[in-house]
Amino acid sequence: MLTHPIMRDSAWRNSVLLVARLALSSLFLVMGWGKLTDYSGAIAYMTQTGAPFPALAALVATGVELGFGLAIALGVLVEPLAMALALYTVVTGFIGHHFWTMSGMLRYDMMIHFYKNISVAGGLLALAAAGPGRYQLAIPRTTKQGIS
């Protein structure tokens, strides 16, 4: 395996994974908080983008962004939640940033947002593959005999 020597240092690697988790989750926490504090605005945005069932879509988006974002920031269930958020991010890119239906500067702006969604999804998949690192909120695993 060819890796840079500094990444073989587990303290450095764990610190980088923590920073990656915090950076990736910050997008979801900020956007989810915005939806929570301006729920009517979130519904209006969902309606404008053509999202199905705008009120429900806004509620789901708020819960996913805040809940999954917080869990990833804390290092809880990182692998499955990062994979789910990657899928969510691609789907929201197609719903909210359909640049192919637009023209002019709006097309360019939405194209940037769409491909940022794709890039964030890639980062989330890399995080899912790498795992949370050492700095995480540990959840005890249960076994047949009880908590391990």
Short mmCIF file of N, CA and C in Angstrom, two decimals:
data_model
loop_
_atom_site.label_atom_id
_atom_site.label_comp_id
_atom_site.label_asym_id
_atom_site.label_seq_id
_atom_site.Cartn_x
_atom_site.Cartn_y
_atom_site.Cartn_z
N MET A 1 0.85 -1.17 0.00
CA MET A 1 0.00 0.00 0.00
C MET A 1 0.90 1.23 0.00
N LEU A 2 0.67 2.11 -0.96
CA LEU A 2 1.47 3.32 -1.06
C LEU A 2 0.72 4.47 -0.40
N THR A 3 1.18 4.87 0.75
CA THR A 3 0.62 6.03 1.43
C THR A 3 1.77 6.90 1.89
N HIS A 4 1.46 8.14 2.02
CA HIS A 4 2.48 9.08 2.50
C HIS A 4 2.81 8.71 3.94
N PRO A 5 4.09 8.81 4.31
CA PRO A 5 4.49 8.41 5.68
C PRO A 5 3.71 9.12 6.78
N ILE A 6 3.35 10.38 6.54
CA ILE A 6 2.63 11.10 7.60
C ILE A 6 1.25 10.49 7.85
N MET A 7 0.63 9.90 6.81
CA MET A 7 -0.68 9.29 6.99
C MET A 7 -0.58 7.92 7.68
N ARG A 8 0.60 7.38 7.78
CA ARG A 8 0.78 6.14 8.53
C ARG A 8 0.77 6.39 10.03
N ASP A 9 0.99 7.65 10.42
CA ASP A 9 0.94 8.04 11.82
C ASP A 9 -0.52 8.11 12.24
N SER A 10 -0.91 7.24 13.14
CA SER A 10 -2.33 7.14 13.48
C SER A 10 -2.88 8.41 14.13
N ALA A 11 -2.08 9.12 14.88
CA ALA A 11 -2.58 10.36 15.50
C ALA A 11 -2.90 11.39 14.41
N TRP A 12 -2.03 11.50 13.42
CA TRP A 12 -2.26 12.43 12.31
C TRP A 12 -3.50 12.00 11.53
N ARG A 13 -3.59 10.72 11.20
CA ARG A 13 -4.72 10.20 10.44
C ARG A 13 -6.03 10.42 11.18
N ASN A 14 -6.03 10.14 12.48
CA ASN A 14 -7.25 10.34 13.27
C ASN A 14 -7.64 11.80 13.34
N SER A 15 -6.67 12.69 13.41
CA SER A 15 -6.95 14.13 13.42
C SER A 15 -7.54 14.57 12.08
N VAL A 16 -6.98 14.06 10.99
CA VAL A 16 -7.49 14.41 9.67
C VAL A 16 -8.92 13.90 9.50
N LEU A 17 -9.19 12.70 9.96
CA LEU A 17 -10.55 12.17 9.87
C LEU A 17 -11.54 12.99 10.70
N LEU A 18 -11.11 13.47 11.85
CA LEU A 18 -11.97 14.34 12.65
C LEU A 18 -12.26 15.63 11.90
N VAL A 19 -11.25 16.25 11.33
CA VAL A 19 -11.44 17.48 10.56
C VAL A 19 -12.36 17.22 9.37
N ALA A 20 -12.17 16.10 8.69
CA ALA A 20 -13.02 15.75 7.55
C ALA A 20 -14.47 15.59 7.98
N ARG A 21 -14.69 14.91 9.10
CA ARG A 21 -16.06 14.74 9.60
C ARG A 21 -16.70 16.08 9.92
N LEU A 22 -15.94 16.95 10.60
CA LEU A 22 -16.48 18.26 10.97
C LEU A 22 -16.75 19.13 9.74
N ALA A 23 -15.84 19.08 8.77
CA ALA A 23 -16.02 19.88 7.56
C ALA A 23 -17.22 19.40 6.75
N LEU A 24 -17.32 18.09 6.56
CA LEU A 24 -18.44 17.57 5.79
C LEU A 24 -19.78 17.78 6.50
N SER A 25 -19.79 17.58 7.80
CA SER A 25 -21.05 17.72 8.53
C SER A 25 -21.48 19.18 8.66
N SER A 26 -20.54 20.11 8.59
CA SER A 26 -20.89 21.53 8.75
C SER A 26 -21.91 21.98 7.71
N LEU A 27 -21.77 21.51 6.48
CA LEU A 27 -22.74 21.86 5.42
C LEU A 27 -24.14 21.45 5.83
N PHE A 28 -24.29 20.23 6.30
CA PHE A 28 -25.61 19.70 6.65
C PHE A 28 -26.16 20.37 7.90
N LEU A 29 -25.31 20.64 8.87
CA LEU A 29 -25.77 21.31 10.09
C LEU A 29 -26.24 22.74 9.80
N VAL A 30 -25.48 23.47 9.00
CA VAL A 30 -25.86 24.85 8.68
C VAL A 30 -27.15 24.88 7.86
N MET A 31 -27.24 24.03 6.85
CA MET A 31 -28.43 24.02 6.00
C MET A 31 -29.65 23.49 6.76
N GLY A 32 -29.45 22.47 7.57
CA GLY A 32 -30.56 21.94 8.37
C GLY A 32 -31.06 22.95 9.39
N TRP A 33 -30.13 23.68 10.02
CA TRP A 33 -30.52 24.71 10.97
C TRP A 33 -31.31 25.82 10.27
N GLY A 34 -30.89 26.18 9.07
CA GLY A 34 -31.62 27.18 8.30
C GLY A 34 -33.03 26.73 7.99
N LYS A 35 -33.20 25.46 7.67
CA LYS A 35 -34.55 24.94 7.39
C LYS A 35 -35.39 24.91 8.67
N LEU A 36 -34.77 24.56 9.78
CA LEU A 36 -35.50 24.50 11.05
C LEU A 36 -35.96 25.87 11.49
N THR A 37 -35.10 26.87 11.35
CA THR A 37 -35.44 28.21 11.83
C THR A 37 -36.29 29.00 10.84
N ASP A 38 -36.38 28.54 9.60
CA ASP A 38 -37.25 29.18 8.60
C ASP A 38 -37.97 28.08 7.83
N TYR A 39 -38.80 27.34 8.55
CA TYR A 39 -39.47 26.19 7.96
C TYR A 39 -40.38 26.59 6.80
N SER A 40 -41.07 27.72 6.92
CA SER A 40 -41.94 28.16 5.82
C SER A 40 -41.09 28.49 4.58
N GLY A 41 -39.91 29.05 4.79
CA GLY A 41 -39.00 29.31 3.68
C GLY A 41 -38.51 28.02 3.05
N ALA A 42 -38.27 27.00 3.88
CA ALA A 42 -37.84 25.70 3.37
C ALA A 42 -38.94 25.07 2.52
N ILE A 43 -40.17 25.19 2.96
CA ILE A 43 -41.30 24.67 2.18
C ILE A 43 -41.40 25.42 0.86
N ALA A 44 -41.25 26.73 0.91
CA ALA A 44 -41.31 27.54 -0.32
C ALA A 44 -40.21 27.13 -1.30
N TYR A 45 -39.01 26.87 -0.78
CA TYR A 45 -37.91 26.44 -1.64
C TYR A 45 -38.21 25.07 -2.24
N MET A 46 -38.73 24.16 -1.43
CA MET A 46 -39.07 22.83 -1.95
C MET A 46 -40.14 22.93 -3.04
N THR A 47 -41.09 23.82 -2.85
CA THR A 47 -42.13 24.03 -3.85
C THR A 47 -41.52 24.58 -5.13
N GLN A 48 -40.64 25.56 -5.00
CA GLN A 48 -39.99 26.20 -6.14
C GLN A 48 -39.17 25.21 -6.96
N THR A 49 -38.49 24.29 -6.30
CA THR A 49 -37.64 23.33 -7.01
C THR A 49 -38.44 22.16 -7.58
N GLY A 50 -39.70 22.05 -7.22
CA GLY A 50 -40.52 20.96 -7.72
C GLY A 50 -40.38 19.68 -6.91
N ALA A 51 -39.89 19.79 -5.70
CA ALA A 51 -39.76 18.60 -4.84
C ALA A 51 -41.16 18.04 -4.56
N PRO A 52 -41.30 16.73 -4.56
CA PRO A 52 -42.61 16.15 -4.25
C PRO A 52 -42.98 16.39 -2.78
N PHE A 53 -44.25 16.65 -2.53
CA PHE A 53 -44.75 16.87 -1.17
C PHE A 53 -43.86 17.86 -0.41
N PRO A 54 -43.87 19.13 -0.79
CA PRO A 54 -42.91 20.11 -0.26
C PRO A 54 -42.84 20.19 1.26
N ALA A 55 -43.96 20.15 1.96
CA ALA A 55 -43.93 20.25 3.42
C ALA A 55 -43.24 19.02 4.02
N LEU A 56 -43.56 17.85 3.49
CA LEU A 56 -42.92 16.62 3.97
C LEU A 56 -41.44 16.61 3.58
N ALA A 57 -41.14 17.05 2.37
CA ALA A 57 -39.75 17.10 1.91
C ALA A 57 -38.92 18.02 2.81
N ALA A 58 -39.49 19.16 3.19
CA ALA A 58 -38.77 20.09 4.07
C ALA A 58 -38.55 19.47 5.44
N LEU A 59 -39.54 18.76 5.94
CA LEU A 59 -39.42 18.10 7.24
C LEU A 59 -38.34 17.00 7.20
N VAL A 60 -38.38 16.18 6.17
CA VAL A 60 -37.39 15.11 6.03
C VAL A 60 -35.99 15.71 5.87
N ALA A 61 -35.87 16.73 5.01
CA ALA A 61 -34.56 17.36 4.78
C ALA A 61 -34.00 17.94 6.08
N THR A 62 -34.85 18.58 6.86
CA THR A 62 -34.41 19.17 8.12
C THR A 62 -33.91 18.08 9.07
N GLY A 63 -34.69 17.02 9.21
CA GLY A 63 -34.29 15.92 10.10
C GLY A 63 -33.03 15.22 9.65
N VAL A 64 -32.93 14.94 8.35
CA VAL A 64 -31.75 14.25 7.83
C VAL A 64 -30.52 15.12 8.00
N GLU A 65 -30.62 16.38 7.59
CA GLU A 65 -29.45 17.25 7.64
C GLU A 65 -28.97 17.49 9.07
N LEU A 66 -29.88 17.77 9.97
CA LEU A 66 -29.47 18.00 11.37
C LEU A 66 -29.07 16.70 12.06
N GLY A 67 -29.88 15.67 11.92
CA GLY A 67 -29.62 14.41 12.62
C GLY A 67 -28.37 13.71 12.12
N PHE A 68 -28.30 13.49 10.82
CA PHE A 68 -27.14 12.80 10.25
C PHE A 68 -25.89 13.67 10.37
N GLY A 69 -26.06 14.98 10.16
CA GLY A 69 -24.91 15.88 10.27
C GLY A 69 -24.32 15.86 11.67
N LEU A 70 -25.16 15.90 12.68
CA LEU A 70 -24.68 15.86 14.07
C LEU A 70 -24.04 14.51 14.38
N ALA A 71 -24.66 13.44 13.93
CA ALA A 71 -24.11 12.11 14.19
C ALA A 71 -22.73 11.95 13.56
N ILE A 72 -22.56 12.41 12.34
CA ILE A 72 -21.25 12.31 11.68
C ILE A 72 -20.23 13.19 12.39
N ALA A 73 -20.63 14.38 12.79
CA ALA A 73 -19.71 15.27 13.52
C ALA A 73 -19.23 14.59 14.80
N LEU A 74 -20.11 13.89 15.47
CA LEU A 74 -19.76 13.21 16.72
C LEU A 74 -19.08 11.86 16.49
N GLY A 75 -19.12 11.36 15.27
CA GLY A 75 -18.49 10.08 14.96
C GLY A 75 -19.37 8.89 15.25
N VAL A 76 -20.69 9.09 15.24
CA VAL A 76 -21.64 8.02 15.54
C VAL A 76 -22.16 7.43 14.23
N LEU A 77 -22.05 6.14 14.07
CA LEU A 77 -22.56 5.42 12.89
C LEU A 77 -22.10 6.07 11.58
N VAL A 78 -20.84 6.46 11.55
CA VAL A 78 -20.31 7.23 10.42
C VAL A 78 -20.45 6.50 9.09
N GLU A 79 -20.07 5.24 9.04
CA GLU A 79 -20.06 4.54 7.75
C GLU A 79 -21.44 4.50 7.11
N PRO A 80 -22.48 3.98 7.78
CA PRO A 80 -23.79 3.92 7.10
C PRO A 80 -24.40 5.30 6.88
N LEU A 81 -24.22 6.22 7.83
CA LEU A 81 -24.81 7.55 7.66
C LEU A 81 -24.11 8.34 6.56
N ALA A 82 -22.81 8.19 6.43
CA ALA A 82 -22.10 8.88 5.35
C ALA A 82 -22.55 8.35 3.99
N MET A 83 -22.77 7.05 3.89
CA MET A 83 -23.27 6.49 2.63
C MET A 83 -24.68 6.98 2.34
N ALA A 84 -25.53 7.03 3.36
CA ALA A 84 -26.89 7.53 3.16
C ALA A 84 -26.87 9.01 2.77
N LEU A 85 -26.02 9.80 3.43
CA LEU A 85 -25.93 11.22 3.09
C LEU A 85 -25.36 11.44 1.69
N ALA A 86 -24.48 10.55 1.24
CA ALA A 86 -23.96 10.65 -0.12
C ALA A 86 -25.10 10.48 -1.12
N LEU A 87 -25.93 9.48 -0.91
CA LEU A 87 -27.08 9.26 -1.78
C LEU A 87 -28.04 10.44 -1.70
N TYR A 88 -28.33 10.90 -0.50
CA TYR A 88 -29.21 12.05 -0.28
C TYR A 88 -28.68 13.28 -1.03
N THR A 89 -27.37 13.49 -0.98
CA THR A 89 -26.75 14.65 -1.59
C THR A 89 -26.85 14.59 -3.12
N VAL A 90 -26.68 13.41 -3.69
CA VAL A 90 -26.84 13.27 -5.14
C VAL A 90 -28.30 13.50 -5.53
N VAL A 91 -29.23 12.91 -4.81
CA VAL A 91 -30.66 13.08 -5.11
C VAL A 91 -31.06 14.55 -4.99
N THR A 92 -30.62 15.23 -3.94
CA THR A 92 -30.98 16.65 -3.80
C THR A 92 -30.33 17.49 -4.88
N GLY A 93 -29.18 17.07 -5.38
CA GLY A 93 -28.57 17.76 -6.51
C GLY A 93 -29.46 17.70 -7.74
N PHE A 94 -30.01 16.52 -8.01
CA PHE A 94 -30.91 16.37 -9.16
C PHE A 94 -32.22 17.13 -8.96
N ILE A 95 -32.72 17.18 -7.74
CA ILE A 95 -33.98 17.88 -7.48
C ILE A 95 -33.79 19.39 -7.43
N GLY A 96 -32.74 19.84 -6.74
CA GLY A 96 -32.60 21.27 -6.48
C GLY A 96 -31.72 22.04 -7.43
N HIS A 97 -30.91 21.34 -8.22
CA HIS A 97 -29.93 22.05 -9.07
C HIS A 97 -29.96 21.51 -10.50
N HIS A 98 -31.14 21.40 -11.07
CA HIS A 98 -31.30 20.84 -12.41
C HIS A 98 -30.91 21.87 -13.47
N PHE A 99 -29.61 22.13 -13.55
CA PHE A 99 -29.04 23.15 -14.43
C PHE A 99 -29.36 22.90 -15.90
N TRP A 100 -29.57 21.65 -16.27
CA TRP A 100 -29.82 21.29 -17.66
C TRP A 100 -31.15 21.84 -18.17
N THR A 101 -32.00 22.35 -17.26
CA THR A 101 -33.27 22.95 -17.68
C THR A 101 -33.19 24.47 -17.72
N MET A 102 -32.02 25.04 -17.46
CA MET A 102 -31.86 26.48 -17.31
C MET A 102 -30.93 27.03 -18.39
N SER A 103 -30.84 28.36 -18.42
CA SER A 103 -29.95 28.99 -19.38
C SER A 103 -29.24 30.18 -18.73
N GLY A 104 -28.21 30.66 -19.42
CA GLY A 104 -27.49 31.84 -18.97
C GLY A 104 -26.74 31.62 -17.68
N MET A 105 -26.64 32.68 -16.90
CA MET A 105 -25.89 32.63 -15.64
C MET A 105 -26.55 31.71 -14.61
N LEU A 106 -27.87 31.61 -14.65
CA LEU A 106 -28.55 30.70 -13.72
C LEU A 106 -28.11 29.26 -13.99
N ARG A 107 -27.99 28.90 -15.26
CA ARG A 107 -27.52 27.55 -15.61
C ARG A 107 -26.11 27.32 -15.04
N TYR A 108 -25.24 28.29 -15.22
CA TYR A 108 -23.86 28.17 -14.73
C TYR A 108 -23.84 28.05 -13.21
N ASP A 109 -24.62 28.88 -12.53
CA ASP A 109 -24.68 28.85 -11.06
C ASP A 109 -25.19 27.50 -10.57
N MET A 110 -26.27 27.02 -11.16
CA MET A 110 -26.83 25.74 -10.73
C MET A 110 -25.92 24.58 -11.09
N MET A 111 -25.16 24.69 -12.19
CA MET A 111 -24.21 23.65 -12.55
C MET A 111 -23.11 23.55 -11.49
N ILE A 112 -22.64 24.69 -11.01
CA ILE A 112 -21.65 24.69 -9.94
C ILE A 112 -22.21 24.01 -8.69
N HIS A 113 -23.43 24.37 -8.31
CA HIS A 113 -24.05 23.75 -7.12
C HIS A 113 -24.24 22.25 -7.31
N PHE A 114 -24.68 21.85 -8.50
CA PHE A 114 -24.89 20.43 -8.76
C PHE A 114 -23.59 19.65 -8.59
N TYR A 115 -22.52 20.14 -9.21
CA TYR A 115 -21.25 19.41 -9.12
C TYR A 115 -20.61 19.53 -7.74
N LYS A 116 -20.94 20.55 -6.99
CA LYS A 116 -20.50 20.58 -5.59
C LYS A 116 -21.20 19.46 -4.82
N ASN A 117 -22.48 19.24 -5.11
CA ASN A 117 -23.19 18.13 -4.48
C ASN A 117 -22.50 16.81 -4.80
N ILE A 118 -22.14 16.62 -6.06
CA ILE A 118 -21.47 15.38 -6.46
C ILE A 118 -20.14 15.25 -5.72
N SER A 119 -19.40 16.35 -5.60
CA SER A 119 -18.11 16.33 -4.90
C SER A 119 -18.28 16.02 -3.42
N VAL A 120 -19.27 16.63 -2.79
CA VAL A 120 -19.53 16.35 -1.37
C VAL A 120 -19.90 14.88 -1.20
N ALA A 121 -20.69 14.34 -2.12
CA ALA A 121 -21.04 12.91 -2.05
C ALA A 121 -19.78 12.06 -2.13
N GLY A 122 -18.84 12.45 -2.98
CA GLY A 122 -17.57 11.72 -3.06
C GLY A 122 -16.81 11.77 -1.75
N GLY A 123 -16.78 12.93 -1.12
CA GLY A 123 -16.13 13.04 0.18
C GLY A 123 -16.80 12.19 1.24
N LEU A 124 -18.12 12.13 1.20
CA LEU A 124 -18.86 11.30 2.15
C LEU A 124 -18.58 9.81 1.92
N LEU A 125 -18.47 9.41 0.66
CA LEU A 125 -18.14 8.01 0.38
C LEU A 125 -16.73 7.67 0.85
N ALA A 126 -15.80 8.60 0.67
CA ALA A 126 -14.44 8.38 1.17
C ALA A 126 -14.44 8.26 2.70
N LEU A 127 -15.23 9.10 3.35
CA LEU A 127 -15.34 9.02 4.81
C LEU A 127 -15.96 7.69 5.23
N ALA A 128 -16.96 7.23 4.49
CA ALA A 128 -17.57 5.94 4.81
C ALA A 128 -16.54 4.82 4.67
N ALA A 129 -15.68 4.91 3.68
CA ALA A 129 -14.65 3.89 3.48
C ALA A 129 -13.56 3.96 4.55
N ALA A 130 -13.20 5.17 4.96
CA ALA A 130 -12.12 5.36 5.94
C ALA A 130 -12.58 5.13 7.37
N GLY A 131 -13.84 5.39 7.65
CA GLY A 131 -14.36 5.27 9.00
C GLY A 131 -14.16 6.55 9.79
N PRO A 132 -14.66 6.59 11.01
CA PRO A 132 -14.65 7.82 11.79
C PRO A 132 -13.30 8.21 12.38
N GLY A 133 -12.38 7.26 12.46
CA GLY A 133 -11.14 7.52 13.18
C GLY A 133 -11.34 7.32 14.67
N ARG A 134 -10.29 7.61 15.41
CA ARG A 134 -10.32 7.35 16.86
C ARG A 134 -11.19 8.33 17.63
N TYR A 135 -11.24 9.58 17.18
CA TYR A 135 -11.94 10.62 17.93
C TYR A 135 -13.41 10.59 17.58
N GLN A 136 -14.15 9.84 18.38
CA GLN A 136 -15.57 9.67 18.13
C GLN A 136 -16.30 9.40 19.43
N LEU A 137 -17.58 9.64 19.39
CA LEU A 137 -18.43 9.30 20.52
C LEU A 137 -18.76 7.83 20.37
N ALA A 138 -18.27 7.02 21.28
CA ALA A 138 -18.44 5.57 21.18
C ALA A 138 -19.82 5.16 21.66
N ILE A 139 -20.44 4.29 20.91
CA ILE A 139 -21.71 3.70 21.31
C ILE A 139 -21.44 2.24 21.63
N PRO A 140 -21.79 1.80 22.84
CA PRO A 140 -21.50 0.41 23.19
C PRO A 140 -22.25 -0.55 22.26
N ARG A 141 -21.55 -1.60 21.85
CA ARG A 141 -22.18 -2.61 21.00
C ARG A 141 -22.83 -3.64 21.90
N THR A 142 -23.97 -4.12 21.46
CA THR A 142 -24.64 -5.17 22.22
C THR A 142 -24.33 -6.51 21.57
N THR A 143 -24.20 -7.50 22.41
CA THR A 143 -23.98 -8.86 21.95
C THR A 143 -25.08 -9.73 22.54
N LYS A 144 -25.03 -11.00 22.23
CA LYS A 144 -26.03 -11.91 22.80
C LYS A 144 -25.91 -11.95 24.32
N GLN A 145 -24.71 -11.71 24.84
CA GLN A 145 -24.51 -11.76 26.29
C GLN A 145 -24.80 -10.39 26.93
N GLY A 146 -25.00 -9.37 26.14
CA GLY A 146 -25.23 -8.04 26.68
C GLY A 146 -24.29 -7.04 26.02
N ILE A 147 -23.96 -6.00 26.73
CA ILE A 147 -23.10 -4.95 26.20
C ILE A 147 -21.67 -5.41 26.25
N SER A 148 -20.93 -5.22 25.15
CA SER A 148 -19.54 -5.64 25.13
C SER A 148 -18.62 -4.50 25.49
#
